[in-house]
Amino acid sequence: MVTARDHEIFSCTSEMAATCAVFDWSTTCLGPVDGWSQGLQTATAILLRSGFPMCLSWGEDLVLLYNDAFIPTLGAKHPTALGAEIAVVFAEIWDQVGPLQRSVLSGGDAVFHEQLPLVLERGSGPEERFFTFSYSHVPDVGRGGGPGGVLAVVSDSTRAVVGARRMGLLRTLATATSEVTDRRVAATTSLSVLSDASSELDHGACYLPGADRRLDLAGSFGAGRTWPESIDPGADEAVERVQASGRALVETLPKTHDGARVRVSVPLRVGSPDPGVLVLAPHPLRPLDERHHRFLRLVADHVGQVLAVASARADEQTRLALLAAADRAKSTFLSNISHEFRTPLTLLLGPLEEALGDGRPLDPTDLTSMHQSAQRLLGMVDALLAAAQGDASPRPAAPEAVDVVGLSDGLLQPFRDAADRAGLALSIRLDPALPIVELDPGLWETIVLNLVANALKYTMEGRVEVVLGAHDGALVLQVRDTGIGIAADEQARVFERFHRVAGPAGRTIEGVGLGLALVTDAVHAHGGTVSLTSTPGEGSTFVVSLPLVEAAASATARVRFDAAAAAALAGHAVPADAVPAVVDHDHPGPFVVVVDDNAGMRHHLVRSLSGLGHVVACVDGVEALALLRRRKPDLVVTDVTMPRLDGIGLLREIRADPDLAATPVVLLSARAGGDAATQALDTGADDYVVKPFTRDELVARCRTTIELAALRASRSAEAARATMLAGISHDMQTPVSVVSASLQMLRDADLDAEQRRELLRRASSRTAQLAQLVAQFLDWSRLSAGVEIAPRAEHVHLAELLDAVAREHDRARLSATAASSTRVVVCDRARTERILHNLLDNARVAARERLLVEVVELDRQVEVHVVDDGPGVDDRVRPWLFAAFGPPGRITGTGLGLHVSRAAARAQGGDLVLADTGPSGSRFVLRLPSAGA
Amino acid sequence: MRDVDVLVADDDPDIRFVVEIVLRRRGWRVTSAESGAEAVAVLSGDQAFDALVLDQNMPPGSGLEVVEWLRGQGDRTPAVLFTGLVSVLDLAAAEARGVRVLDKVAVEQLPALLDELVGPDGPGGPPSP
């Protein structure tokens, strides 16, 4: 008998051939090899010699034979799988592949599947693998009757499939985060990409280095887990190991029915000294082999890179923003500097150039102002130098023995006057018990002068307190004020160089913003501290604390200081001479108003322009506007930068007021350059003069401006006159034609009595109308020639007057109060009638149905109200209602009525106003003085 | 002499009164309107007119607007336009529309002007239907 060992089938060199050769096949349904059918023998021979993974399941029981290449697919099931029933060997996938095998076995078509996922058990837990395989039927050739078997040719595509998925994930990580410039966003975006790859990763979290070397949770994915918000590596051994070793750490997780089996913590290099940690739990069906480890490290590398790049980009943006801010600050500073220098320069150059030109000696008053200006320039230059030096190498303190009380007292003298001028109480309490101390007197001067000057500058009313004393071994200076205060978000910044707080200014807005920065430098040079508390609207307190070092008893103490510097600072904190402007009405020549917040400049302007006419000075736009409304000027010359209302603001107010709109305005500014000039001219300035300017230049340009304005005025006056005359003749035509035609017919025609009566009545009424028009025109002529209307003062019974007037207007009704009033008024009867006719004519045109005359009796006056229910006065027309010619484009009527009526009403001691107007009507009120008490 | 029908439109009641007297004395029939809009309403009705006397300024509407409307209908009824605003009016445009312009203060010249337009014994230029 031929044993299996010797059988030709098994005579090839493979492990399975050898195993099959010694296998006791009689223990299986196949029986001994001798009894095998031809088909089985051939199939087995092919199987054992093939290098491609194959297995053969034979017979009704589907007994399994397989080759070497198939062994990996079995894993731990080899070698006991040989000769066993395939349904048992692959029990875990039998419900998927079993039906396929059975169908092939019973003669069905061959089966082919590509990358079919199957969860196999190969001895280390379930794994998902992807198989590309074919099942084909092997007939039971040579025996007949048996079902034969199924040949499976199998290729494990798992590596390709999972590999492709992993590559896809890494690619998505890169593209999803390519534009991110924020680390947080980078972390959450990355985690969301990882979350989408749920077939590969079950859950995970990202920890980034935070404060105190802790790791903070930046995000997580995968539901149903809680992660600590922050980990202390010192306390967490696993994390510490990951960070220190730079290698991944694998933990086995407690078994849950659906949970991951392992968790891997990988170091995350994000460009900071300490790495973060990326924790990933792979999908339970992916075994953690070397490839998998490499993949997880790649994921961590990618995520780390994304985070590092995002951080770098964010830093870059911050840097750019800071550079831009610094650039802007520099430009603002340079602009301010230029501006601050120009005013004192004008005050120096002006008088000097005059003196050089005229050959006359300088005026003594000019000398004082020039000296002050020069001091101011010097002060600014010193401050700038100190600031520049402070930036480069902070000046160290050079302490001397100083009588700090005496020195401070002397420094504060000019501030007493300044406080008086400002109407503030200045309280100075210097502790006389303070000893002679070691102090740098120059730096001390800087500290005291700047803090007190600021306090005065920014306090409009109330008090400033200066307290100097010793406290716990420190020399403490407190400067407290009841001023405008500093907002919380500005308090840190006020000590910065060149920082000026935006918002309500102090008494003057001169200054470049160095004061407090210099104070800070001086304080720090002594090793001291400066602090600020402030409440906007209530006040501020600055506290300087320096180490108190007593000087040696024998040292001579210094009290000398620079009085001029102190005086200059005090003078600029509270500008001198806020004397209100006095207007001389009898002065001949043009009335010129100059506006500037700098006292020296005001003086200079008044003197320079005194040759033009009567010149009056104001300190700012608000004061100027009030003055302009009392008396119309022929010229306004104004600085641009002033507190409360600046030059541009003043110009706008002037142009918006119909009474003042045509006033010539010249702007003086320290801002040179086309843009500033264009803006000024666009806003309506007549001219724009840049500081420094000479007296001659200023005078010439002002004179030209006045002349041009006069020319424009006379042209527009002529145009207005022409329009007015056209209007007058138009208004007169209808009455004239009625009167003329009536008279002619009365003379020529044969008319009946009724017709004659009617003609006469109408002709009389229109004649009266003509008389009124003429009288109105005469009054207007007086007004425009500057002659006052001189009304008569007659005692007139009001009710009777109203009745007489109302009769002539058929729709007008008197109210009960009007009809029954017993008041007597003092007025010019004819003019008052004209005013009332004017109001009633207007009302009749406007009214829909109602035209009512009411009377309101007051103490010393009586009000006559003319009320209509018309559509009201249009908003655009309203500002022009009482003006002489009304808005442009008006062609009907003279436009004079209300203008003359109001002037007449005022001339007789009353007024005429539009009390109310709207879509349901208008109410005009004529006020008349009442006779008697 | 046949009946002559005249439409007088003016916003001033005294002007209407005076013109009515002047025209009725000659036996002409006068219909009045107070505004341009009212004049158009009357002219849209059944009555035909031999002449029109129109103020320029009589809101709503104006004398010229009435004439424009009428001429747009192909109606060539002669019209006299009373106006004080001769400078504003385009005289040429008025003449082109068969409109005669009369200064308002010269009311007494109106009858002679209308005679010229209408004809002393009957219609001069017949209105086309």
PDB file of C-alpha atoms in Angstrom, chain A residues 376-530:
ATOM      1  CA  ARG A 376       8.440 127.017  25.537  1.00  0.00           C
ATOM      2  CA  LEU A 377      10.491 125.825  22.593  1.00  0.00           C
ATOM      3  CA  LEU A 378      13.434 125.184  24.879  1.00  0.00           C
ATOM      4  CA  GLY A 379      11.221 123.280  27.281  1.00  0.00           C
ATOM      5  CA  MET A 380       9.925 121.079  24.484  1.00  0.00           C
ATOM      6  CA  VAL A 381      13.387 120.429  23.103  1.00  0.00           C
ATOM      7  CA  ASP A 382      14.635 119.460  26.568  1.00  0.00           C
ATOM      8  CA  ALA A 383      11.704 117.143  27.081  1.00  0.00           C
ATOM      9  CA  LEU A 384      12.280 115.482  23.724  1.00  0.00           C
ATOM     10  CA  LEU A 385      15.977 115.065  24.425  1.00  0.00           C
ATOM     11  CA  ALA A 386      15.207 113.584  27.814  1.00  0.00           C
ATOM     12  CA  ALA A 387      12.755 111.205  26.240  1.00  0.00           C
ATOM     13  CA  ALA A 388      15.209 110.175  23.531  1.00  0.00           C
ATOM     14  CA  GLN A 389      17.950 109.674  26.064  1.00  0.00           C
ATOM     15  CA  GLY A 390      15.588 107.791  28.322  1.00  0.00           C
ATOM     16  CA  ASP A 391      14.930 105.416  25.505  1.00  0.00           C
ATOM     17  CA  ALA A 392      18.611 104.851  24.815  1.00  0.00           C
ATOM     18  CA  SER A 393      20.101 104.787  28.294  1.00  0.00           C
ATOM     19  CA  PRO A 394      17.984 105.883  31.199  1.00  0.00           C
ATOM     20  CA  ARG A 395      19.666 108.709  33.034  1.00  0.00           C
ATOM     21  CA  PRO A 396      20.744 107.588  36.471  1.00  0.00           C
ATOM     22  CA  ALA A 397      19.838 109.735  39.451  1.00  0.00           C
ATOM     23  CA  ALA A 398      22.566 112.033  40.742  1.00  0.00           C
ATOM     24  CA  PRO A 399      21.517 112.573  44.321  1.00  0.00           C
ATOM     25  CA  GLU A 400      22.526 115.602  46.273  1.00  0.00           C
ATOM     26  CA  ALA A 401      21.551 116.928  49.642  1.00  0.00           C
ATOM     27  CA  VAL A 402      18.259 118.692  48.937  1.00  0.00           C
ATOM     28  CA  ASP A 403      15.879 120.646  51.155  1.00  0.00           C
ATOM     29  CA  VAL A 404      12.941 118.952  49.511  1.00  0.00           C
ATOM     30  CA  VAL A 405      10.337 121.112  51.290  1.00  0.00           C
ATOM     31  CA  GLY A 406      12.002 124.374  50.300  1.00  0.00           C
ATOM     32  CA  LEU A 407      12.607 123.242  46.756  1.00  0.00           C
ATOM     33  CA  SER A 408       9.055 122.024  46.294  1.00  0.00           C
ATOM     34  CA  ASP A 409       7.619 125.217  47.760  1.00  0.00           C
ATOM     35  CA  GLY A 410       9.622 127.317  45.304  1.00  0.00           C
ATOM     36  CA  LEU A 411       8.648 125.152  42.345  1.00  0.00           C
ATOM     37  CA  LEU A 412       4.986 125.449  43.167  1.00  0.00           C
ATOM     38  CA  GLN A 413       4.839 129.264  43.415  1.00  0.00           C
ATOM     39  CA  PRO A 414       3.787 129.948  39.803  1.00  0.00           C
ATOM     40  CA  PHE A 415       1.073 127.369  40.172  1.00  0.00           C
ATOM     41  CA  ARG A 416      -0.701 129.384  42.830  1.00  0.00           C
ATOM     42  CA  ASP A 417      -1.280 132.159  40.280  1.00  0.00           C
ATOM     43  CA  ALA A 418      -2.283 129.670  37.655  1.00  0.00           C
ATOM     44  CA  ALA A 419      -4.804 128.094  40.014  1.00  0.00           C
ATOM     45  CA  ASP A 420      -6.271 131.543  40.778  1.00  0.00           C
ATOM     46  CA  ARG A 421      -6.641 132.298  37.090  1.00  0.00           C
ATOM     47  CA  ALA A 422      -8.402 128.992  36.632  1.00  0.00           C
ATOM     48  CA  GLY A 423     -10.720 129.545  39.560  1.00  0.00           C
ATOM     49  CA  LEU A 424      -9.400 126.438  41.322  1.00  0.00           C
ATOM     50  CA  ALA A 425      -8.381 125.950  44.940  1.00  0.00           C
ATOM     51  CA  LEU A 426      -4.762 124.832  45.220  1.00  0.00           C
ATOM     52  CA  SER A 427      -3.866 123.276  48.564  1.00  0.00           C
ATOM     53  CA  ILE A 428      -0.172 122.637  49.224  1.00  0.00           C
ATOM     54  CA  ARG A 429       0.803 120.704  52.361  1.00  0.00           C
ATOM     55  CA  LEU A 430       4.522 120.113  52.672  1.00  0.00           C
ATOM     56  CA  ASP A 431       5.448 118.402  55.934  1.00  0.00           C
ATOM     57  CA  PRO A 432       7.938 120.798  57.606  1.00  0.00           C
ATOM     58  CA  ALA A 433       9.367 117.918  59.607  1.00  0.00           C
ATOM     59  CA  LEU A 434      10.863 116.355  56.501  1.00  0.00           C
ATOM     60  CA  PRO A 435      14.648 116.206  56.734  1.00  0.00           C
ATOM     61  CA  ILE A 436      17.269 117.125  54.176  1.00  0.00           C
ATOM     62  CA  VAL A 437      17.255 114.151  51.806  1.00  0.00           C
ATOM     63  CA  GLU A 438      19.389 112.654  49.094  1.00  0.00           C
ATOM     64  CA  LEU A 439      17.573 113.428  45.877  1.00  0.00           C
ATOM     65  CA  ASP A 440      18.357 114.354  42.262  1.00  0.00           C
ATOM     66  CA  PRO A 441      16.971 117.901  42.212  1.00  0.00           C
ATOM     67  CA  GLY A 442      16.510 118.003  38.432  1.00  0.00           C
ATOM     68  CA  LEU A 443      14.508 114.810  38.430  1.00  0.00           C
ATOM     69  CA  TRP A 444      12.490 115.965  41.439  1.00  0.00           C
ATOM     70  CA  GLU A 445      11.648 119.163  39.571  1.00  0.00           C
ATOM     71  CA  THR A 446      10.447 117.095  36.593  1.00  0.00           C
ATOM     72  CA  ILE A 447       8.216 115.023  38.840  1.00  0.00           C
ATOM     73  CA  VAL A 448       6.620 117.890  40.753  1.00  0.00           C
ATOM     74  CA  LEU A 449       6.147 120.289  37.835  1.00  0.00           C
ATOM     75  CA  ASN A 450       4.643 117.755  35.463  1.00  0.00           C
ATOM     76  CA  LEU A 451       2.219 116.206  37.948  1.00  0.00           C
ATOM     77  CA  VAL A 452       0.910 119.541  39.202  1.00  0.00           C
ATOM     78  CA  ALA A 453       0.729 121.107  35.720  1.00  0.00           C
ATOM     79  CA  ASN A 454      -1.317 118.137  34.527  1.00  0.00           C
ATOM     80  CA  ALA A 455      -3.622 118.347  37.501  1.00  0.00           C
ATOM     81  CA  LEU A 456      -4.356 122.025  36.786  1.00  0.00           C
ATOM     82  CA  LYS A 457      -4.700 121.481  33.069  1.00  0.00           C
ATOM     83  CA  TYR A 458      -7.300 118.759  33.410  1.00  0.00           C
ATOM     84  CA  THR A 459      -9.333 120.193  36.275  1.00  0.00           C
ATOM     85  CA  MET A 460     -12.089 122.569  35.243  1.00  0.00           C
ATOM     86  CA  GLU A 461     -13.519 123.244  38.682  1.00  0.00           C
ATOM     87  CA  GLY A 462     -12.839 122.262  42.276  1.00  0.00           C
ATOM     88  CA  ARG A 463      -9.442 121.735  43.784  1.00  0.00           C
ATOM     89  CA  VAL A 464      -5.939 120.406  43.377  1.00  0.00           C
ATOM     90  CA  GLU A 465      -4.124 119.081  46.455  1.00  0.00           C
ATOM     91  CA  VAL A 466      -0.391 118.559  46.747  1.00  0.00           C
ATOM     92  CA  VAL A 467       0.750 116.621  49.817  1.00  0.00           C
ATOM     93  CA  LEU A 468       4.366 115.811  50.600  1.00  0.00           C
ATOM     94  CA  GLY A 469       5.393 113.712  53.575  1.00  0.00           C
ATOM     95  CA  ALA A 470       7.186 110.662  54.855  1.00  0.00           C
ATOM     96  CA  HIS A 471       5.594 107.267  55.213  1.00  0.00           C
ATOM     97  CA  ASP A 472       7.221 103.982  56.248  1.00  0.00           C
ATOM     98  CA  GLY A 473      10.654 105.020  55.157  1.00  0.00           C
ATOM     99  CA  ALA A 474       9.479 106.474  51.885  1.00  0.00           C
ATOM    100  CA  LEU A 475       9.170 110.026  50.620  1.00  0.00           C
ATOM    101  CA  VAL A 476       5.585 110.240  49.382  1.00  0.00           C
ATOM    102  CA  LEU A 477       4.186 112.923  47.060  1.00  0.00           C
ATOM    103  CA  GLN A 478       0.460 112.889  46.354  1.00  0.00           C
ATOM    104  CA  VAL A 479      -1.193 115.061  43.733  1.00  0.00           C
ATOM    105  CA  ARG A 480      -4.962 114.820  43.865  1.00  0.00           C
ATOM    106  CA  ASP A 481      -7.466 116.659  41.670  1.00  0.00           C
ATOM    107  CA  THR A 482     -11.226 116.910  41.058  1.00  0.00           C
ATOM    108  CA  GLY A 483     -10.723 116.949  37.325  1.00  0.00           C
ATOM    109  CA  ILE A 484     -12.043 115.072  34.318  1.00  0.00           C
ATOM    110  CA  GLY A 485     -10.371 111.820  35.348  1.00  0.00           C
ATOM    111  CA  ILE A 486      -8.933 109.037  33.230  1.00  0.00           C
ATOM    112  CA  ALA A 487     -10.911 106.048  31.960  1.00  0.00           C
ATOM    113  CA  ALA A 488      -9.912 102.642  33.278  1.00  0.00           C
ATOM    114  CA  ASP A 489      -8.693 101.338  29.955  1.00  0.00           C
ATOM    115  CA  GLU A 490      -6.492 104.413  29.461  1.00  0.00           C
ATOM    116  CA  GLN A 491      -4.897 104.408  32.908  1.00  0.00           C
ATOM    117  CA  ALA A 492      -2.130 101.995  32.031  1.00  0.00           C
ATOM    118  CA  ARG A 493      -1.277 103.903  28.880  1.00  0.00           C
ATOM    119  CA  VAL A 494      -1.037 107.466  30.198  1.00  0.00           C
ATOM    120  CA  PHE A 495       2.535 106.846  31.335  1.00  0.00           C
ATOM    121  CA  GLU A 496       3.619 105.928  27.810  1.00  0.00           C
ATOM    122  CA  ARG A 497       5.629 108.297  25.712  1.00  0.00           C
ATOM    123  CA  PHE A 498       3.647 110.442  23.338  1.00  0.00           C
ATOM    124  CA  HIS A 499       0.386 108.920  24.418  1.00  0.00           C
ATOM    125  CA  ARG A 500      -2.423 111.482  24.462  1.00  0.00           C
ATOM    126  CA  VAL A 501      -5.793 110.418  25.735  1.00  0.00           C
ATOM    127  CA  ALA A 502      -8.461 110.910  23.090  1.00  0.00           C
ATOM    128  CA  GLY A 503     -11.652 112.557  24.250  1.00  0.00           C
ATOM    129  CA  PRO A 504     -12.469 115.673  26.258  1.00  0.00           C
ATOM    130  CA  ALA A 505      -9.434 117.863  26.409  1.00  0.00           C
ATOM    131  CA  GLY A 506      -8.292 119.988  29.278  1.00  0.00           C
ATOM    132  CA  ARG A 507      -8.047 123.758  29.300  1.00  0.00           C
ATOM    133  CA  THR A 508      -5.665 123.692  26.405  1.00  0.00           C
ATOM    134  CA  ILE A 509      -4.650 120.960  24.084  1.00  0.00           C
ATOM    135  CA  GLU A 510      -1.057 122.029  23.676  1.00  0.00           C
ATOM    136  CA  GLY A 511       1.559 119.488  24.599  1.00  0.00           C
ATOM    137  CA  VAL A 512       3.091 116.371  23.068  1.00  0.00           C
ATOM    138  CA  GLY A 513       2.275 113.776  25.716  1.00  0.00           C
ATOM    139  CA  LEU A 514       5.673 113.427  27.374  1.00  0.00           C
ATOM    140  CA  GLY A 515       5.009 114.734  30.883  1.00  0.00           C
ATOM    141  CA  LEU A 516       4.002 111.518  32.605  1.00  0.00           C
ATOM    142  CA  ALA A 517       6.590 109.453  30.742  1.00  0.00           C
ATOM    143  CA  LEU A 518       9.277 111.756  32.085  1.00  0.00           C
ATOM    144  CA  VAL A 519       7.814 111.486  35.568  1.00  0.00           C
ATOM    145  CA  THR A 520       7.957 107.699  35.310  1.00  0.00           C
ATOM    146  CA  ASP A 521      11.595 107.744  34.193  1.00  0.00           C
ATOM    147  CA  ALA A 522      12.532 110.151  36.985  1.00  0.00           C
ATOM    148  CA  VAL A 523      10.752 108.045  39.599  1.00  0.00           C
ATOM    149  CA  HIS A 524      12.326 104.803  38.431  1.00  0.00           C
ATOM    150  CA  ALA A 525      15.768 106.403  38.354  1.00  0.00           C
ATOM    151  CA  HIS A 526      15.353 106.906  42.101  1.00  0.00           C
ATOM    152  CA  GLY A 527      14.200 103.341  42.577  1.00  0.00           C
ATOM    153  CA  GLY A 528      10.702 104.517  43.443  1.00  0.00           C
ATOM    154  CA  THR A 529       7.160 103.858  42.252  1.00  0.00           C
ATOM    155  CA  VAL A 530       4.379 105.932  40.777  1.00  0.00           C
TER     156      VAL A 530
END
